[in-house]
Amino acid sequence: MTATRTLNADADGVAEAARILRRGGLVAFPTETVYGLGANALSADAVAAIFTAKGRPADDPLIVHVPSAERVNGVATVSLLAELLAQRFWPGPLTLVLPKLAHVPDVVSAGLLTVAVRVPAHPVARALLKAAELPLAAPSANLFGRTSPTRAEHVLDDLGGRIDAIVDGGPSLLGVESTIVDVSGAQPRLLRPGGVPAEDIEATLRLKLLPPHATGRPMAPGMLPSHYAPRTPLVLVTGDAVAAQQRLAAEVQKAVATGQRVGVLLLEDDRALLGPAVTEQVGTYAQPSQSAARLFEALRTLDRGTCDVLYARELADPTSGLGRALADRLRRAAQRVIEV
Ligand code: TXA
Ligand code: MG
């Protein structure tokens, strides 16, 4: 056990966090997507401690965070496609998978010849990267298998006593993780939908991204379906939005009638439809940014053991924009999917 210190997101807090990181310690910090658990990416021992603290399997590679696109040159080989994307989307919620330079320890990339890199936009993350003068390996700051943290409290719930410090920068504004694109091969591939819409990336590159997992085998446990599962079973209703809304209401009514304690991830659109259930409200179907910001927190709250079963329908159009990331996270969280 380590006493986990909570540091303010001011100059003193950031300077102390940087000192801890330079000594090889673990510090959670806010980014615009979710909180990350940072360590010196160039120290194999410091990075190994991330895996221990999270209970993360060693074959799940980490994202390296750097303060600017130029600094990527210190950890990876940058291609022409990567430069186009970097110019357009960094700093921001885009992660690029690139050929790894040899001095980056293998533990960072789980033995792969590539490394994932991102320049975060959050001012506290940027200040910390500058103060530490180190590339920071940082996965989401949750215990393995739990939802990503969007508040300091979530990090402390999962990792309190297991890490040296957390910089509390308030809630993460975006709420879903970065979009991951592999630009290390001949054709760019979308590995994870996220904060940057895949359509925007395709428009910038003027080509289609290959879909995730065309090769069958997932690249990493982070892409396994069960990765985000809450402990309380979640049922996801998907398909035509109007039909899904009606089916959701019917399923919830049925479950309540059988005496189950029911939790619902509730769109504003559905407020009038749903009766006596525990609800966590997100945004509207047409405007997914509010739902993205609330999703992980809402799932954590619903998963505190007061419900027997959770229900949700698709929170936005699952085929475009942020809706794709939301659909991806809900599918990973769901134990059962009802197609209408
Ligand atoms: O928004 C985010 O990306 C957040 C913040 C903290 O930056 N980080 C995050 O990290 O979501 P994490 O560890 O939870 O997810 C990283 C995922 C891995 O699970 C893996 O799927 C993929 O990135 N990844 C990392 N390195 C890779 C590589 N070399 N090749 C393919 N996939 C890789
Ligand atoms: Mg994660």
PDB file of N, CA and C in Angstrom, residues 102-176:
ATOM      1  N   ALA A 102      13.896   1.884 -30.993  1.00  0.00           N
ATOM      2  CA  ALA A 102      14.422   0.773 -30.195  1.00  0.00           C
ATOM      3  C   ALA A 102      14.594   1.115 -28.713  1.00  0.00           C
ATOM      4  N   HIS A 103      14.877   2.391 -28.389  1.00  0.00           N
ATOM      5  CA  HIS A 103      15.157   2.702 -26.976  1.00  0.00           C
ATOM      6  C   HIS A 103      13.883   2.779 -26.120  1.00  0.00           C
ATOM      7  N   VAL A 104      12.707   2.703 -26.743  1.00  0.00           N
ATOM      8  CA  VAL A 104      11.469   2.644 -25.948  1.00  0.00           C
ATOM      9  C   VAL A 104      11.324   1.203 -25.452  1.00  0.00           C
ATOM     10  N   PRO A 105      11.248   1.008 -24.127  1.00  0.00           N
ATOM     11  CA  PRO A 105      11.233  -0.365 -23.591  1.00  0.00           C
ATOM     12  C   PRO A 105      10.086  -1.196 -24.159  1.00  0.00           C
ATOM     13  N   ASP A 106      10.355  -2.490 -24.370  1.00  0.00           N
ATOM     14  CA  ASP A 106       9.351  -3.388 -24.949  1.00  0.00           C
ATOM     15  C   ASP A 106       8.090  -3.486 -24.092  1.00  0.00           C
ATOM     16  N   VAL A 107       8.222  -3.305 -22.782  1.00  0.00           N
ATOM     17  CA  VAL A 107       7.071  -3.438 -21.890  1.00  0.00           C
ATOM     18  C   VAL A 107       5.984  -2.407 -22.254  1.00  0.00           C
ATOM     19  N   VAL A 108       6.381  -1.259 -22.801  1.00  0.00           N
ATOM     20  CA  VAL A 108       5.425  -0.214 -23.180  1.00  0.00           C
ATOM     21  C   VAL A 108       4.484  -0.723 -24.261  1.00  0.00           C
ATOM     22  N   SER A 109       5.045  -1.398 -25.262  1.00  0.00           N
ATOM     23  CA  SER A 109       4.257  -1.804 -26.426  1.00  0.00           C
ATOM     24  C   SER A 109       3.926  -3.288 -26.381  1.00  0.00           C
ATOM     25  N   ALA A 110       4.097  -3.898 -25.209  1.00  0.00           N
ATOM     26  CA  ALA A 110       3.792  -5.323 -25.042  1.00  0.00           C
ATOM     27  C   ALA A 110       4.528  -6.168 -26.082  1.00  0.00           C
ATOM     28  N   GLY A 111       5.753  -5.757 -26.377  1.00  0.00           N
ATOM     29  CA  GLY A 111       6.573  -6.538 -27.293  1.00  0.00           C
ATOM     30  C   GLY A 111       6.330  -6.266 -28.763  1.00  0.00           C
ATOM     31  N   LEU A 112       5.329  -5.426 -29.090  1.00  0.00           N
ATOM     32  CA  LEU A 112       5.064  -5.112 -30.509  1.00  0.00           C
ATOM     33  C   LEU A 112       6.183  -4.214 -31.060  1.00  0.00           C
ATOM     34  N   LEU A 113       6.316  -4.199 -32.380  1.00  0.00           N
ATOM     35  CA  LEU A 113       7.323  -3.340 -33.005  1.00  0.00           C
ATOM     36  C   LEU A 113       6.787  -1.925 -33.211  1.00  0.00           C
ATOM     37  N   THR A 114       5.510  -1.731 -32.883  1.00  0.00           N
ATOM     38  CA  THR A 114       4.890  -0.416 -33.009  1.00  0.00           C
ATOM     39  C   THR A 114       4.628   0.166 -31.623  1.00  0.00           C
ATOM     40  N   VAL A 115       4.379   1.484 -31.586  1.00  0.00           N
ATOM     41  CA  VAL A 115       4.013   2.124 -30.324  1.00  0.00           C
ATOM     42  C   VAL A 115       2.882   3.121 -30.602  1.00  0.00           C
ATOM     43  N   ALA A 116       1.935   3.207 -29.678  1.00  0.00           N
ATOM     44  CA  ALA A 116       0.823   4.151 -29.808  1.00  0.00           C
ATOM     45  C   ALA A 116       1.227   5.479 -29.168  1.00  0.00           C
ATOM     46  N   VAL A 117       0.946   6.599 -29.867  1.00  0.00           N
ATOM     47  CA  VAL A 117       1.385   7.915 -29.390  1.00  0.00           C
ATOM     48  C   VAL A 117       0.252   8.930 -29.493  1.00  0.00           C
ATOM     49  N   ARG A 118       0.195   9.820 -28.499  1.00  0.00           N
ATOM     50  CA  ARG A 118      -0.849  10.848 -28.513  1.00  0.00           C
ATOM     51  C   ARG A 118      -0.336  12.141 -27.893  1.00  0.00           C
ATOM     52  N   VAL A 119      -0.772  13.284 -28.451  1.00  0.00           N
ATOM     53  CA  VAL A 119      -0.524  14.601 -27.861  1.00  0.00           C
ATOM     54  C   VAL A 119      -1.851  15.082 -27.273  1.00  0.00           C
ATOM     55  N   PRO A 120      -2.012  15.013 -25.946  1.00  0.00           N
ATOM     56  CA  PRO A 120      -3.303  15.384 -25.352  1.00  0.00           C
ATOM     57  C   PRO A 120      -3.525  16.897 -25.383  1.00  0.00           C
ATOM     58  N   ALA A 121      -4.798  17.290 -25.350  1.00  0.00           N
ATOM     59  CA  ALA A 121      -5.147  18.718 -25.416  1.00  0.00           C
ATOM     60  C   ALA A 121      -5.364  19.329 -24.036  1.00  0.00           C
ATOM     61  N   HIS A 122      -5.573  18.517 -23.013  1.00  0.00           N
ATOM     62  CA  HIS A 122      -5.908  19.063 -21.696  1.00  0.00           C
ATOM     63  C   HIS A 122      -4.742  19.905 -21.153  1.00  0.00           C
ATOM     64  N   PRO A 123      -5.038  21.138 -20.696  1.00  0.00           N
ATOM     65  CA  PRO A 123      -3.948  22.017 -20.239  1.00  0.00           C
ATOM     66  C   PRO A 123      -3.120  21.419 -19.098  1.00  0.00           C
ATOM     67  N   VAL A 124      -3.746  20.661 -18.208  1.00  0.00           N
ATOM     68  CA  VAL A 124      -2.987  20.076 -17.094  1.00  0.00           C
ATOM     69  C   VAL A 124      -2.069  18.957 -17.593  1.00  0.00           C
ATOM     70  N   ALA A 125      -2.576  18.145 -18.516  1.00  0.00           N
ATOM     71  CA  ALA A 125      -1.739  17.090 -19.108  1.00  0.00           C
ATOM     72  C   ALA A 125      -0.553  17.710 -19.832  1.00  0.00           C
ATOM     73  N   ARG A 126      -0.818  18.791 -20.543  1.00  0.00           N
ATOM     74  CA  ARG A 126       0.249  19.459 -21.297  1.00  0.00           C
ATOM     75  C   ARG A 126       1.291  20.065 -20.355  1.00  0.00           C
ATOM     76  N   ALA A 127       0.805  20.701 -19.288  1.00  0.00           N
ATOM     77  CA  ALA A 127       1.726  21.300 -18.308  1.00  0.00           C
ATOM     78  C   ALA A 127       2.587  20.211 -17.664  1.00  0.00           C
ATOM     79  N   LEU A 128       1.975  19.078 -17.357  1.00  0.00           N
ATOM     80  CA  LEU A 128       2.710  17.991 -16.711  1.00  0.00           C
ATOM     81  C   LEU A 128       3.774  17.402 -17.648  1.00  0.00           C
ATOM     82  N   LEU A 129       3.406  17.209 -18.918  1.00  0.00           N
ATOM     83  CA  LEU A 129       4.365  16.673 -19.887  1.00  0.00           C
ATOM     84  C   LEU A 129       5.554  17.619 -20.050  1.00  0.00           C
ATOM     85  N   LYS A 130       5.273  18.911 -20.015  1.00  0.00           N
ATOM     86  CA  LYS A 130       6.359  19.889 -20.152  1.00  0.00           C
ATOM     87  C   LYS A 130       7.238  19.891 -18.914  1.00  0.00           C
ATOM     88  N   ALA A 131       6.595  19.873 -17.733  1.00  0.00           N
ATOM     89  CA  ALA A 131       7.362  19.942 -16.490  1.00  0.00           C
ATOM     90  C   ALA A 131       8.195  18.676 -16.283  1.00  0.00           C
ATOM     91  N   ALA A 132       7.645  17.527 -16.625  1.00  0.00           N
ATOM     92  CA  ALA A 132       8.358  16.260 -16.397  1.00  0.00           C
ATOM     93  C   ALA A 132       9.481  16.078 -17.415  1.00  0.00           C
ATOM     94  N   GLU A 133       9.358  16.725 -18.561  1.00  0.00           N
ATOM     95  CA  GLU A 133      10.328  16.576 -19.653  1.00  0.00           C
ATOM     96  C   GLU A 133      10.585  15.105 -19.978  1.00  0.00           C
ATOM     97  N   LEU A 134       9.486  14.335 -19.972  1.00  0.00           N
ATOM     98  CA  LEU A 134       9.564  12.907 -20.279  1.00  0.00           C
ATOM     99  C   LEU A 134       8.354  12.532 -21.113  1.00  0.00           C
ATOM    100  N   PRO A 135       8.481  11.566 -22.026  1.00  0.00           N
ATOM    101  CA  PRO A 135       7.274  10.978 -22.600  1.00  0.00           C
ATOM    102  C   PRO A 135       6.607  10.142 -21.511  1.00  0.00           C
ATOM    103  N   LEU A 136       5.295  10.222 -21.401  1.00  0.00           N
ATOM    104  CA  LEU A 136       4.585   9.493 -20.341  1.00  0.00           C
ATOM    105  C   LEU A 136       3.726   8.381 -20.931  1.00  0.00           C
ATOM    106  N   ALA A 137       4.040   7.145 -20.552  1.00  0.00           N
ATOM    107  CA  ALA A 137       3.156   6.029 -20.888  1.00  0.00           C
ATOM    108  C   ALA A 137       1.953   6.147 -19.969  1.00  0.00           C
ATOM    109  N   ALA A 138       0.747   6.126 -20.540  1.00  0.00           N
ATOM    110  CA  ALA A 138      -0.442   6.291 -19.692  1.00  0.00           C
ATOM    111  C   ALA A 138      -1.656   5.596 -20.277  1.00  0.00           C
ATOM    112  N   PRO A 139      -2.057   4.489 -19.664  1.00  0.00           N
ATOM    113  CA  PRO A 139      -3.356   3.900 -20.001  1.00  0.00           C
ATOM    114  C   PRO A 139      -4.428   4.636 -19.225  1.00  0.00           C
ATOM    115  N   SER A 140      -5.681   4.329 -19.460  1.00  0.00           N
ATOM    116  CA  SER A 140      -6.737   4.892 -18.635  1.00  0.00           C
ATOM    117  C   SER A 140      -6.504   4.452 -17.181  1.00  0.00           C
ATOM    118  N   ALA A 141      -6.794   5.368 -16.232  1.00  0.00           N
ATOM    119  CA  ALA A 141      -6.404   5.156 -14.827  1.00  0.00           C
ATOM    120  C   ALA A 141      -7.463   4.395 -14.040  1.00  0.00           C
ATOM    121  N   ASN A 142      -7.898   3.255 -14.591  1.00  0.00           N
ATOM    122  CA  ASN A 142      -8.880   2.397 -13.914  1.00  0.00           C
ATOM    123  C   ASN A 142      -8.249   1.032 -13.665  1.00  0.00           C
ATOM    124  N   LEU A 143      -8.841   0.263 -12.761  1.00  0.00           N
ATOM    125  CA  LEU A 143      -8.453  -1.138 -12.632  1.00  0.00           C
ATOM    126  C   LEU A 143      -8.811  -1.844 -13.927  1.00  0.00           C
ATOM    127  N   PHE A 144      -8.029  -2.829 -14.328  1.00  0.00           N
ATOM    128  CA  PHE A 144      -8.279  -3.562 -15.557  1.00  0.00           C
ATOM    129  C   PHE A 144      -9.705  -4.123 -15.557  1.00  0.00           C
ATOM    130  N   GLY A 145     -10.419  -3.911 -16.657  1.00  0.00           N
ATOM    131  CA  GLY A 145     -11.774  -4.450 -16.788  1.00  0.00           C
ATOM    132  C   GLY A 145     -12.858  -3.501 -16.333  1.00  0.00           C
ATOM    133  N   ARG A 146     -12.492  -2.390 -15.676  1.00  0.00           N
ATOM    134  CA  ARG A 146     -13.510  -1.428 -15.249  1.00  0.00           C
ATOM    135  C   ARG A 146     -13.589  -0.285 -16.258  1.00  0.00           C
ATOM    136  N   THR A 147     -14.667   0.517 -16.144  1.00  0.00           N
ATOM    137  CA  THR A 147     -14.808   1.633 -17.081  1.00  0.00           C
ATOM    138  C   THR A 147     -13.742   2.687 -16.818  1.00  0.00           C
ATOM    139  N   SER A 148     -13.387   3.422 -17.857  1.00  0.00           N
ATOM    140  CA  SER A 148     -12.381   4.468 -17.737  1.00  0.00           C
ATOM    141  C   SER A 148     -12.872   5.573 -16.800  1.00  0.00           C
ATOM    142  N   PRO A 149     -11.959   6.172 -16.025  1.00  0.00           N
ATOM    143  CA  PRO A 149     -12.338   7.209 -15.059  1.00  0.00           C
ATOM    144  C   PRO A 149     -12.449   8.585 -15.716  1.00  0.00           C
ATOM    145  N   THR A 150     -13.513   9.306 -15.411  1.00  0.00           N
ATOM    146  CA  THR A 150     -13.657  10.666 -15.924  1.00  0.00           C
ATOM    147  C   THR A 150     -13.621  11.697 -14.801  1.00  0.00           C
ATOM    148  N   ARG A 151     -13.360  11.250 -13.578  1.00  0.00           N
ATOM    149  CA  ARG A 151     -13.204  12.144 -12.431  1.00  0.00           C
ATOM    150  C   ARG A 151     -12.141  11.582 -11.500  1.00  0.00           C
ATOM    151  N   ALA A 152     -11.536  12.465 -10.713  1.00  0.00           N
ATOM    152  CA  ALA A 152     -10.507  12.034  -9.755  1.00  0.00           C
ATOM    153  C   ALA A 152     -11.066  10.979  -8.800  1.00  0.00           C
ATOM    154  N   GLU A 153     -12.331  11.122  -8.383  1.00  0.00           N
ATOM    155  CA  GLU A 153     -12.925  10.144  -7.451  1.00  0.00           C
ATOM    156  C   GLU A 153     -12.919   8.733  -8.042  1.00  0.00           C
ATOM    157  N   HIS A 154     -13.178   8.631  -9.354  1.00  0.00           N
ATOM    158  CA  HIS A 154     -13.181   7.305  -9.983  1.00  0.00           C
ATOM    159  C   HIS A 154     -11.793   6.668  -9.889  1.00  0.00           C
ATOM    160  N   VAL A 155     -10.775   7.497 -10.096  1.00  0.00           N
ATOM    161  CA  VAL A 155      -9.399   6.987 -10.032  1.00  0.00           C
ATOM    162  C   VAL A 155      -9.103   6.506  -8.616  1.00  0.00           C
ATOM    163  N   LEU A 156      -9.489   7.314  -7.625  1.00  0.00           N
ATOM    164  CA  LEU A 156      -9.211   6.943  -6.233  1.00  0.00           C
ATOM    165  C   LEU A 156      -9.982   5.685  -5.838  1.00  0.00           C
ATOM    166  N   ASP A 157     -11.228   5.542  -6.328  1.00  0.00           N
ATOM    167  CA  ASP A 157     -12.006   4.333  -6.044  1.00  0.00           C
ATOM    168  C   ASP A 157     -11.253   3.091  -6.527  1.00  0.00           C
ATOM    169  N   ASP A 158     -10.664   3.187  -7.712  1.00  0.00           N
ATOM    170  CA  ASP A 158      -9.996   2.017  -8.303  1.00  0.00           C
ATOM    171  C   ASP A 158      -8.560   1.865  -7.812  1.00  0.00           C
ATOM    172  N   LEU A 159      -7.816   2.956  -7.742  1.00  0.00           N
ATOM    173  CA  LEU A 159      -6.356   2.863  -7.596  1.00  0.00           C
ATOM    174  C   LEU A 159      -5.818   3.510  -6.328  1.00  0.00           C
ATOM    175  N   GLY A 160      -6.705   4.034  -5.472  1.00  0.00           N
ATOM    176  CA  GLY A 160      -6.262   4.609  -4.196  1.00  0.00           C
ATOM    177  C   GLY A 160      -5.440   3.581  -3.435  1.00  0.00           C
ATOM    178  N   GLY A 161      -4.266   3.969  -2.945  1.00  0.00           N
ATOM    179  CA  GLY A 161      -3.396   3.037  -2.227  1.00  0.00           C
ATOM    180  C   GLY A 161      -2.466   2.246  -3.143  1.00  0.00           C
ATOM    181  N   ARG A 162      -2.655   2.385  -4.451  1.00  0.00           N
ATOM    182  CA  ARG A 162      -1.828   1.628  -5.404  1.00  0.00           C
ATOM    183  C   ARG A 162      -0.941   2.522  -6.250  1.00  0.00           C
ATOM    184  N   ILE A 163      -1.158   3.847  -6.183  1.00  0.00           N
ATOM    185  CA  ILE A 163      -0.355   4.770  -6.989  1.00  0.00           C
ATOM    186  C   ILE A 163       0.121   5.925  -6.096  1.00  0.00           C
ATOM    187  N   ASP A 164       1.141   6.653  -6.527  1.00  0.00           N
ATOM    188  CA  ASP A 164       1.736   7.685  -5.677  1.00  0.00           C
ATOM    189  C   ASP A 164       0.858   8.915  -5.552  1.00  0.00           C
ATOM    190  N   ALA A 165       0.257   9.350  -6.669  1.00  0.00           N
ATOM    191  CA  ALA A 165      -0.496  10.605  -6.609  1.00  0.00           C
ATOM    192  C   ALA A 165      -1.485  10.713  -7.749  1.00  0.00           C
ATOM    193  N   ILE A 166      -2.418  11.639  -7.570  1.00  0.00           N
ATOM    194  CA  ILE A 166      -3.318  12.005  -8.659  1.00  0.00           C
ATOM    195  C   ILE A 166      -3.399  13.524  -8.706  1.00  0.00           C
ATOM    196  N   VAL A 167      -3.370  14.073  -9.908  1.00  0.00           N
ATOM    197  CA  VAL A 167      -3.615  15.498 -10.083  1.00  0.00           C
ATOM    198  C   VAL A 167      -5.100  15.639 -10.402  1.00  0.00           C
ATOM    199  N   ASP A 168      -5.823  16.335  -9.523  1.00  0.00           N
ATOM    200  CA  ASP A 168      -7.274  16.480  -9.704  1.00  0.00           C
ATOM    201  C   ASP A 168      -7.567  17.684 -10.588  1.00  0.00           C
ATOM    202  N   GLY A 169      -7.950  17.408 -11.821  1.00  0.00           N
ATOM    203  CA  GLY A 169      -8.249  18.487 -12.766  1.00  0.00           C
ATOM    204  C   GLY A 169      -9.729  18.592 -13.079  1.00  0.00           C
ATOM    205  N   GLY A 170     -10.578  18.038 -12.208  1.00  0.00           N
ATOM    206  CA  GLY A 170     -12.017  18.106 -12.463  1.00  0.00           C
ATOM    207  C   GLY A 170     -12.432  17.079 -13.505  1.00  0.00           C
ATOM    208  N   PRO A 171     -13.711  17.109 -13.903  1.00  0.00           N
ATOM    209  CA  PRO A 171     -14.212  16.094 -14.834  1.00  0.00           C
ATOM    210  C   PRO A 171     -13.600  16.220 -16.234  1.00  0.00           C
ATOM    211  N   SER A 172     -13.408  15.074 -16.886  1.00  0.00           N
ATOM    212  CA  SER A 172     -12.934  15.066 -18.276  1.00  0.00           C
ATOM    213  C   SER A 172     -14.076  15.530 -19.173  1.00  0.00           C
ATOM    214  N   LEU A 173     -13.798  16.452 -20.073  1.00  0.00           N
ATOM    215  CA  LEU A 173     -14.879  17.056 -20.865  1.00  0.00           C
ATOM    216  C   LEU A 173     -15.422  16.115 -21.937  1.00  0.00           C
ATOM    217  N   LEU A 174     -14.546  15.373 -22.595  1.00  0.00           N
ATOM    218  CA  LEU A 174     -14.991  14.517 -23.697  1.00  0.00           C
ATOM    219  C   LEU A 174     -15.625  13.221 -23.181  1.00  0.00           C
ATOM    220  N   GLY A 175     -14.943  12.531 -22.298  1.00  0.00           N
ATOM    221  CA  GLY A 175     -15.544  11.381 -21.610  1.00  0.00           C
ATOM    222  C   GLY A 175     -15.358  10.027 -22.264  1.00  0.00           C
ATOM    223  N   VAL A 176     -15.030   9.952 -23.538  1.00  0.00           N
ATOM    224  CA  VAL A 176     -14.644   8.673 -24.146  1.00  0.00           C
ATOM    225  C   VAL A 176     -13.188   8.779 -24.598  1.00  0.00           C
TER     226      VAL A 176
END
